[in-house]
Short mmCIF file of N, CA, C and O in Angstrom, two decimals:
data_model
loop_
_atom_site.label_atom_id
_atom_site.label_comp_id
_atom_site.label_asym_id
_atom_site.label_seq_id
_atom_site.Cartn_x
_atom_site.Cartn_y
_atom_site.Cartn_z
N MET E 1 -15.91 -6.93 -6.02
CA MET E 1 -14.99 -5.70 -5.21
C MET E 1 -14.84 -4.19 -5.95
O MET E 1 -14.42 -4.42 -6.89
N SER E 2 -14.52 -3.83 -4.75
CA SER E 2 -13.49 -2.32 -5.12
C SER E 2 -12.90 -1.68 -3.83
O SER E 2 -12.99 -2.99 -2.47
N ILE E 3 -11.89 -1.12 -4.58
CA ILE E 3 -11.06 -0.75 -3.62
C ILE E 3 -10.62 0.32 -3.43
O ILE E 3 -11.06 1.51 -3.45
N LYS E 4 -10.88 0.47 -1.67
CA LYS E 4 -10.57 2.01 -1.47
C LYS E 4 -9.75 2.33 -0.27
O LYS E 4 -9.70 1.83 0.35
N PRO E 5 -7.98 3.11 -1.02
CA PRO E 5 -7.85 3.69 -0.69
C PRO E 5 -7.32 4.43 0.49
O PRO E 5 -8.69 5.04 1.52
N LEU E 6 -6.56 4.04 1.80
CA LEU E 6 -6.87 5.28 3.22
C LEU E 6 -5.50 5.96 3.15
O LEU E 6 -5.00 6.23 2.52
N GLY E 7 -6.47 7.00 3.94
CA GLY E 7 -5.46 8.36 4.13
C GLY E 7 -5.41 8.50 2.74
O GLY E 7 -6.25 8.97 1.78
N ASP E 8 -4.14 9.12 2.37
CA ASP E 8 -3.33 10.02 0.97
C ASP E 8 -3.29 9.14 0.14
O ASP E 8 -1.97 9.56 -0.95
N ARG E 9 -3.77 8.69 0.25
CA ARG E 9 -3.38 7.25 -1.15
C ARG E 9 -4.45 7.64 -2.42
O ARG E 9 -4.97 7.33 -1.72
N VAL E 10 -3.92 7.29 -3.50
CA VAL E 10 -5.47 7.25 -4.30
C VAL E 10 -4.94 5.33 -5.10
O VAL E 10 -4.24 4.97 -5.41
N VAL E 11 -6.14 5.07 -5.84
CA VAL E 11 -5.49 3.36 -6.74
C VAL E 11 -5.52 4.48 -8.68
O VAL E 11 -6.22 4.72 -8.36
N ILE E 12 -5.08 3.40 -8.46
CA ILE E 12 -5.17 3.95 -10.47
C ILE E 12 -4.02 2.89 -11.10
O ILE E 12 -4.06 1.73 -10.65
N LYS E 13 -5.06 2.82 -12.72
CA LYS E 13 -4.88 1.48 -13.64
C LYS E 13 -3.80 1.89 -14.20
O LYS E 13 -4.21 3.52 -15.26
N LYS E 14 -2.87 1.68 -14.75
CA LYS E 14 -2.76 2.11 -15.46
C LYS E 14 -2.40 2.35 -17.70
O LYS E 14 -3.60 1.17 -17.20
N VAL E 15 -2.26 3.58 -17.73
CA VAL E 15 -3.34 2.65 -19.25
C VAL E 15 -2.09 1.64 -20.12
O VAL E 15 -0.77 2.29 -20.00
N GLU E 16 -3.28 1.10 -21.20
CA GLU E 16 -1.91 1.00 -21.84
C GLU E 16 -0.88 1.50 -22.24
O GLU E 16 -1.26 2.26 -23.41
N VAL E 17 -0.02 0.59 -23.04
CA VAL E 17 1.20 1.53 -23.90
C VAL E 17 0.79 1.30 -25.65
O VAL E 17 0.68 0.19 -25.78
N GLU E 18 1.10 2.17 -26.16
CA GLU E 18 1.71 1.83 -27.36
C GLU E 18 2.27 0.95 -28.15
O GLU E 18 3.11 0.61 -28.19
N GLU E 19 1.79 -0.09 -28.80
CA GLU E 19 2.38 -1.22 -29.64
C GLU E 19 3.41 -0.61 -30.98
O GLU E 19 4.12 -1.00 -30.96
N LYS E 20 3.14 0.14 -31.08
CA LYS E 20 4.19 0.62 -32.25
C LYS E 20 4.89 2.29 -32.02
O LYS E 20 3.68 2.94 -32.09
N THR E 21 6.33 2.78 -32.41
CA THR E 21 6.21 3.70 -32.29
C THR E 21 6.09 4.51 -33.55
O THR E 21 5.26 3.56 -34.30
N LYS E 22 6.02 6.03 -33.11
CA LYS E 22 5.94 7.06 -34.17
C LYS E 22 6.59 6.81 -35.68
O LYS E 22 5.99 7.14 -37.14
N SER E 23 7.14 5.53 -36.03
CA SER E 23 8.38 5.87 -37.14
C SER E 23 7.98 4.21 -37.46
O SER E 23 7.94 4.13 -38.67
N GLY E 24 6.68 4.04 -36.45
CA GLY E 24 6.54 2.57 -37.18
C GLY E 24 6.57 0.97 -36.41
O GLY E 24 6.18 0.06 -37.38
N ILE E 25 7.70 0.90 -36.41
CA ILE E 25 8.11 0.02 -35.50
C ILE E 25 7.00 -0.63 -34.40
O ILE E 25 6.86 0.07 -33.38
N ILE E 26 6.80 -1.97 -34.99
CA ILE E 26 5.60 -2.63 -33.39
C ILE E 26 7.00 -3.18 -32.51
O ILE E 26 7.68 -4.12 -32.90
N LEU E 27 6.54 -2.86 -31.63
CA LEU E 27 8.00 -3.20 -30.39
C LEU E 27 7.41 -4.81 -29.05
O LEU E 27 5.66 -4.92 -29.93
N THR E 28 7.22 -5.05 -29.01
CA THR E 28 6.99 -6.67 -28.42
C THR E 28 6.99 -6.49 -27.21
O THR E 28 7.56 -5.50 -26.96
N GLY E 29 6.96 -7.67 -26.72
CA GLY E 29 6.99 -7.11 -24.98
C GLY E 29 7.68 -6.58 -24.00
O GLY E 29 7.57 -6.08 -22.95
N SER E 30 8.47 -7.51 -24.59
CA SER E 30 9.99 -6.84 -23.57
C SER E 30 10.05 -6.30 -24.20
O SER E 30 11.69 -5.07 -23.12
N ALA E 31 10.87 -5.25 -25.34
CA ALA E 31 10.80 -3.70 -25.91
C ALA E 31 9.63 -3.25 -25.38
O ALA E 31 10.61 -2.31 -25.36
N LYS E 32 9.12 -3.02 -24.48
CA LYS E 32 8.10 -1.70 -24.36
C LYS E 32 7.85 -1.99 -22.99
O LYS E 32 8.39 -2.41 -21.88
N GLU E 33 7.93 -0.26 -23.04
CA GLU E 33 8.67 0.57 -21.74
C GLU E 33 7.03 0.39 -20.55
O GLU E 33 6.28 0.30 -20.64
N GLU E 34 6.90 0.20 -19.24
CA GLU E 34 6.13 0.13 -18.36
C GLU E 34 5.69 2.12 -18.37
O GLU E 34 6.13 2.92 -18.49
N PRO E 35 4.10 1.76 -19.06
CA PRO E 35 3.37 3.76 -18.52
C PRO E 35 3.50 3.18 -17.63
O PRO E 35 3.70 3.55 -16.61
N GLN E 36 3.63 5.07 -18.02
CA GLN E 36 3.68 5.78 -16.65
C GLN E 36 2.72 6.50 -16.24
O GLN E 36 2.56 7.72 -15.45
N VAL E 37 1.25 6.91 -16.97
CA VAL E 37 0.12 7.25 -17.14
C VAL E 37 -1.02 6.23 -17.18
O VAL E 37 -1.04 5.37 -17.55
N ALA E 38 -1.87 7.12 -16.02
CA ALA E 38 -2.83 6.54 -15.02
C ALA E 38 -4.13 6.74 -15.53
O ALA E 38 -4.22 8.28 -15.34
N GLU E 39 -4.79 6.09 -15.13
CA GLU E 39 -6.48 5.94 -14.74
C GLU E 39 -6.51 6.25 -13.43
O GLU E 39 -6.51 5.64 -12.67
N ILE E 40 -6.85 7.35 -12.58
CA ILE E 40 -7.90 7.60 -10.76
C ILE E 40 -9.34 6.43 -10.89
O ILE E 40 -9.46 7.59 -11.54
N VAL E 41 -9.03 5.42 -10.71
CA VAL E 41 -10.21 5.42 -9.95
C VAL E 41 -10.37 5.19 -8.28
O VAL E 41 -11.97 4.52 -8.30
N ALA E 42 -9.95 5.51 -7.30
CA ALA E 42 -10.64 5.66 -6.45
C ALA E 42 -9.19 6.91 -5.44
O ALA E 42 -8.14 7.30 -6.15
N ILE E 43 -10.04 7.92 -4.33
CA ILE E 43 -8.57 8.44 -3.98
C ILE E 43 -9.90 8.04 -2.60
O ILE E 43 -10.86 8.08 -2.07
N GLY E 44 -8.39 8.14 -1.95
CA GLY E 44 -8.36 8.49 -0.03
C GLY E 44 -9.51 9.22 0.50
O GLY E 44 -9.29 10.22 -0.16
N ALA E 45 -9.70 9.41 1.60
CA ALA E 45 -9.99 10.52 2.41
C ALA E 45 -9.24 11.16 3.36
O ALA E 45 -9.76 12.72 3.00
N GLY E 46 -7.66 11.62 3.10
CA GLY E 46 -6.52 12.09 3.39
C GLY E 46 -6.97 12.82 2.09
O GLY E 46 -6.62 14.02 2.65
N VAL E 47 -6.77 12.31 1.02
CA VAL E 47 -6.83 13.13 0.19
C VAL E 47 -7.73 14.51 -0.02
O VAL E 47 -8.11 15.54 -0.34
N LEU E 48 -9.73 13.11 0.54
CA LEU E 48 -10.62 14.50 0.17
C LEU E 48 -10.55 15.74 1.50
O LEU E 48 -11.28 16.64 0.56
N ASN E 49 -10.30 15.54 2.44
CA ASN E 49 -10.45 16.15 3.72
C ASN E 49 -9.45 17.40 3.26
O ASN E 49 -9.53 18.14 4.22
N ASP E 50 -8.06 17.46 2.66
CA ASP E 50 -7.21 18.00 2.62
C ASP E 50 -7.76 19.06 1.64
O ASP E 50 -7.29 18.75 -0.14
N GLU E 51 -7.52 19.91 1.93
CA GLU E 51 -8.34 21.26 1.31
C GLU E 51 -7.22 21.83 0.64
O GLU E 51 -7.60 22.43 -0.85
N LYS E 52 -6.06 22.04 0.56
CA LYS E 52 -4.83 22.23 -0.70
C LYS E 52 -5.59 20.98 -2.25
O LYS E 52 -4.95 21.42 -2.84
N LEU E 53 -5.63 19.19 -1.78
CA LEU E 53 -5.29 19.15 -2.86
C LEU E 53 -6.52 18.05 -3.51
O LEU E 53 -6.58 17.74 -4.52
N LYS E 54 -8.54 18.16 -2.12
CA LYS E 54 -9.15 17.72 -2.94
C LYS E 54 -9.77 18.31 -4.46
O LYS E 54 -10.93 17.29 -5.20
N ASN E 55 -9.10 19.65 -5.33
CA ASN E 55 -9.46 19.48 -5.91
C ASN E 55 -8.65 19.57 -7.07
O ASN E 55 -8.95 20.40 -8.15
N GLU E 56 -7.72 18.84 -7.07
CA GLU E 56 -6.79 19.65 -8.19
C GLU E 56 -6.88 17.79 -9.28
O GLU E 56 -5.98 18.12 -9.59
N VAL E 57 -7.21 17.05 -8.43
CA VAL E 57 -7.52 15.52 -8.95
C VAL E 57 -8.87 14.26 -8.58
O VAL E 57 -9.29 14.78 -7.50
N LYS E 58 -9.09 13.94 -9.64
CA LYS E 58 -10.65 13.45 -8.74
C LYS E 58 -10.75 12.00 -10.22
O LYS E 58 -9.72 12.10 -11.09
N VAL E 59 -11.83 11.47 -10.06
CA VAL E 59 -12.01 10.08 -9.47
C VAL E 59 -12.14 9.77 -11.82
O VAL E 59 -12.90 10.95 -12.08
N GLY E 60 -11.37 9.62 -12.75
CA GLY E 60 -11.22 9.55 -13.71
C GLY E 60 -10.10 10.53 -14.64
O GLY E 60 -9.53 10.45 -15.82
N ASP E 61 -9.98 10.98 -13.74
CA ASP E 61 -8.23 11.76 -14.17
C ASP E 61 -7.26 10.94 -14.83
O ASP E 61 -6.75 9.95 -14.21
N LYS E 62 -6.97 11.42 -15.89
CA LYS E 62 -5.21 10.73 -16.07
C LYS E 62 -4.77 11.58 -16.11
O LYS E 62 -4.01 12.60 -15.66
N VAL E 63 -3.15 11.13 -15.30
CA VAL E 63 -1.98 11.42 -14.93
C VAL E 63 -0.85 11.11 -14.84
O VAL E 63 -0.88 9.31 -15.58
N ILE E 64 0.32 11.41 -14.29
CA ILE E 64 1.28 10.87 -14.88
C ILE E 64 2.12 10.30 -13.02
O ILE E 64 1.86 11.54 -12.69
N PHE E 65 2.14 9.08 -13.11
CA PHE E 65 3.01 9.91 -11.92
C PHE E 65 4.71 9.24 -11.77
O PHE E 65 5.14 8.68 -12.33
N SER E 66 5.14 8.39 -10.04
CA SER E 66 6.50 8.41 -9.83
C SER E 66 6.47 7.16 -11.02
O SER E 66 5.92 6.77 -10.63
N LYS E 67 8.23 6.90 -11.64
CA LYS E 67 7.73 5.80 -12.75
C LYS E 67 8.76 4.66 -11.03
O LYS E 67 7.67 3.25 -11.69
N TYR E 68 9.11 4.66 -9.98
CA TYR E 68 8.75 3.41 -8.82
C TYR E 68 8.63 3.84 -7.91
O TYR E 68 8.97 3.13 -6.62
N ALA E 69 6.83 4.05 -8.05
CA ALA E 69 6.12 4.55 -6.55
C ALA E 69 5.16 3.58 -6.96
O ALA E 69 4.69 3.00 -7.75
N GLY E 70 4.37 3.56 -5.76
CA GLY E 70 2.55 2.30 -5.80
C GLY E 70 3.49 0.68 -5.19
O GLY E 70 4.80 0.57 -5.54
N SER E 71 1.67 0.58 -4.88
CA SER E 71 2.01 -1.78 -4.70
C SER E 71 1.59 -1.39 -5.88
O SER E 71 0.08 -1.35 -5.82
N GLU E 72 1.75 -2.84 -7.12
CA GLU E 72 0.55 -3.84 -6.89
C GLU E 72 -0.26 -4.51 -6.78
O GLU E 72 0.38 -4.69 -6.20
N VAL E 73 -1.68 -4.75 -7.32
CA VAL E 73 -1.60 -5.84 -6.50
C VAL E 73 -2.93 -6.13 -7.31
O VAL E 73 -3.58 -4.88 -8.64
N GLU E 74 -3.44 -6.86 -7.33
CA GLU E 74 -4.42 -7.82 -8.76
C GLU E 74 -5.69 -8.57 -7.08
O GLU E 74 -5.93 -8.45 -6.64
N VAL E 75 -6.67 -7.24 -7.99
CA VAL E 75 -8.18 -7.35 -7.65
C VAL E 75 -8.84 -8.28 -8.69
O VAL E 75 -9.59 -6.97 -9.57
N ASP E 76 -10.06 -8.83 -9.14
CA ASP E 76 -10.56 -9.82 -9.12
C ASP E 76 -10.58 -9.18 -11.25
O ASP E 76 -11.74 -9.48 -12.01
N GLY E 77 -9.15 -9.63 -11.49
CA GLY E 77 -8.45 -9.95 -12.76
C GLY E 77 -8.30 -9.04 -12.29
O GLY E 77 -7.33 -8.28 -13.77
N GLU E 78 -8.28 -7.79 -12.53
CA GLU E 78 -7.21 -6.55 -12.58
C GLU E 78 -6.67 -6.03 -11.12
O GLU E 78 -6.54 -6.30 -10.72
N GLU E 79 -5.55 -5.18 -12.63
CA GLU E 79 -4.42 -5.08 -12.57
C GLU E 79 -4.00 -3.20 -11.40
O GLU E 79 -4.55 -2.52 -12.50
N TYR E 80 -3.69 -2.77 -10.90
CA TYR E 80 -4.35 -1.12 -9.96
C TYR E 80 -3.23 -1.61 -9.35
O TYR E 80 -2.21 -2.55 -8.50
N THR E 81 -2.75 0.16 -9.12
CA THR E 81 -1.73 0.00 -8.25
C THR E 81 -2.04 1.45 -7.51
O THR E 81 -2.60 2.30 -7.82
N ILE E 82 -1.73 1.54 -5.88
CA ILE E 82 -1.90 1.96 -4.89
C ILE E 82 -0.73 2.79 -4.33
O ILE E 82 0.60 2.22 -4.60
N LEU E 83 -0.67 4.16 -4.19
CA LEU E 83 0.55 5.14 -4.55
C LEU E 83 0.03 6.17 -3.56
O LEU E 83 -1.28 6.89 -3.80
N LYS E 84 0.46 6.99 -2.85
CA LYS E 84 0.75 8.21 -2.32
C LYS E 84 0.18 9.47 -2.74
O LYS E 84 1.17 9.24 -4.43
N ILE E 85 -0.26 10.91 -2.99
CA ILE E 85 -0.68 11.21 -3.47
C ILE E 85 0.25 11.98 -3.77
O ILE E 85 0.55 12.92 -5.00
N ALA E 86 1.17 11.83 -3.45
CA ALA E 86 2.26 13.12 -3.34
C ALA E 86 3.45 12.66 -4.71
O ALA E 86 4.02 13.03 -5.47
N ASP E 87 3.02 11.28 -4.99
CA ASP E 87 3.45 10.58 -6.36
C ASP E 87 3.29 10.94 -7.21
O ASP E 87 3.52 10.37 -9.05
N VAL E 88 1.99 11.19 -7.34
CA VAL E 88 1.19 11.81 -8.67
C VAL E 88 1.59 12.38 -8.52
O VAL E 88 1.50 14.08 -8.40
N LEU E 89 2.64 13.41 -10.10
CA LEU E 89 3.11 14.36 -10.23
C LEU E 89 2.69 15.37 -11.14
O LEU E 89 2.59 16.55 -11.43
N ALA E 90 1.41 14.85 -12.19
CA ALA E 90 0.86 16.23 -12.93
C ALA E 90 -0.77 14.97 -13.70
O ALA E 90 -0.59 14.84 -13.63
N VAL E 91 -1.50 16.00 -14.00
CA VAL E 91 -2.78 15.63 -14.46
C VAL E 91 -3.10 16.14 -15.43
O VAL E 91 -2.66 16.85 -15.52
N LEU E 92 -2.96 15.06 -16.25
CA LEU E 92 -2.71 15.68 -18.19
C LEU E 92 -4.45 16.11 -18.60
O LEU E 92 -5.21 15.95 -17.99
N GLY E 93 -4.24 16.99 -19.10
CA GLY E 93 -5.91 17.67 -19.70
C GLY E 93 -6.02 17.70 -20.91
O GLY E 93 -7.07 17.47 -21.89
#
């Protein structure tokens, strides 16, 4: 099964957080912060049809998104977040 976002939405999959800090401290599950970096896995037609937006993001891009944005869903055992393109703050290059 695949996810096809509607309108001006994108589907992202969060990138796993490092389990060790730069100084070597290992973080437990409760000490880890939710990642704000994700990979775009699908883009809605509203984004693709918008002349200003269609060249800014593409499937496979790593992006930074708003901390409390989107709706989390689980499909085929994988966790995804669906959010509006406006909640994507930057593309990592």
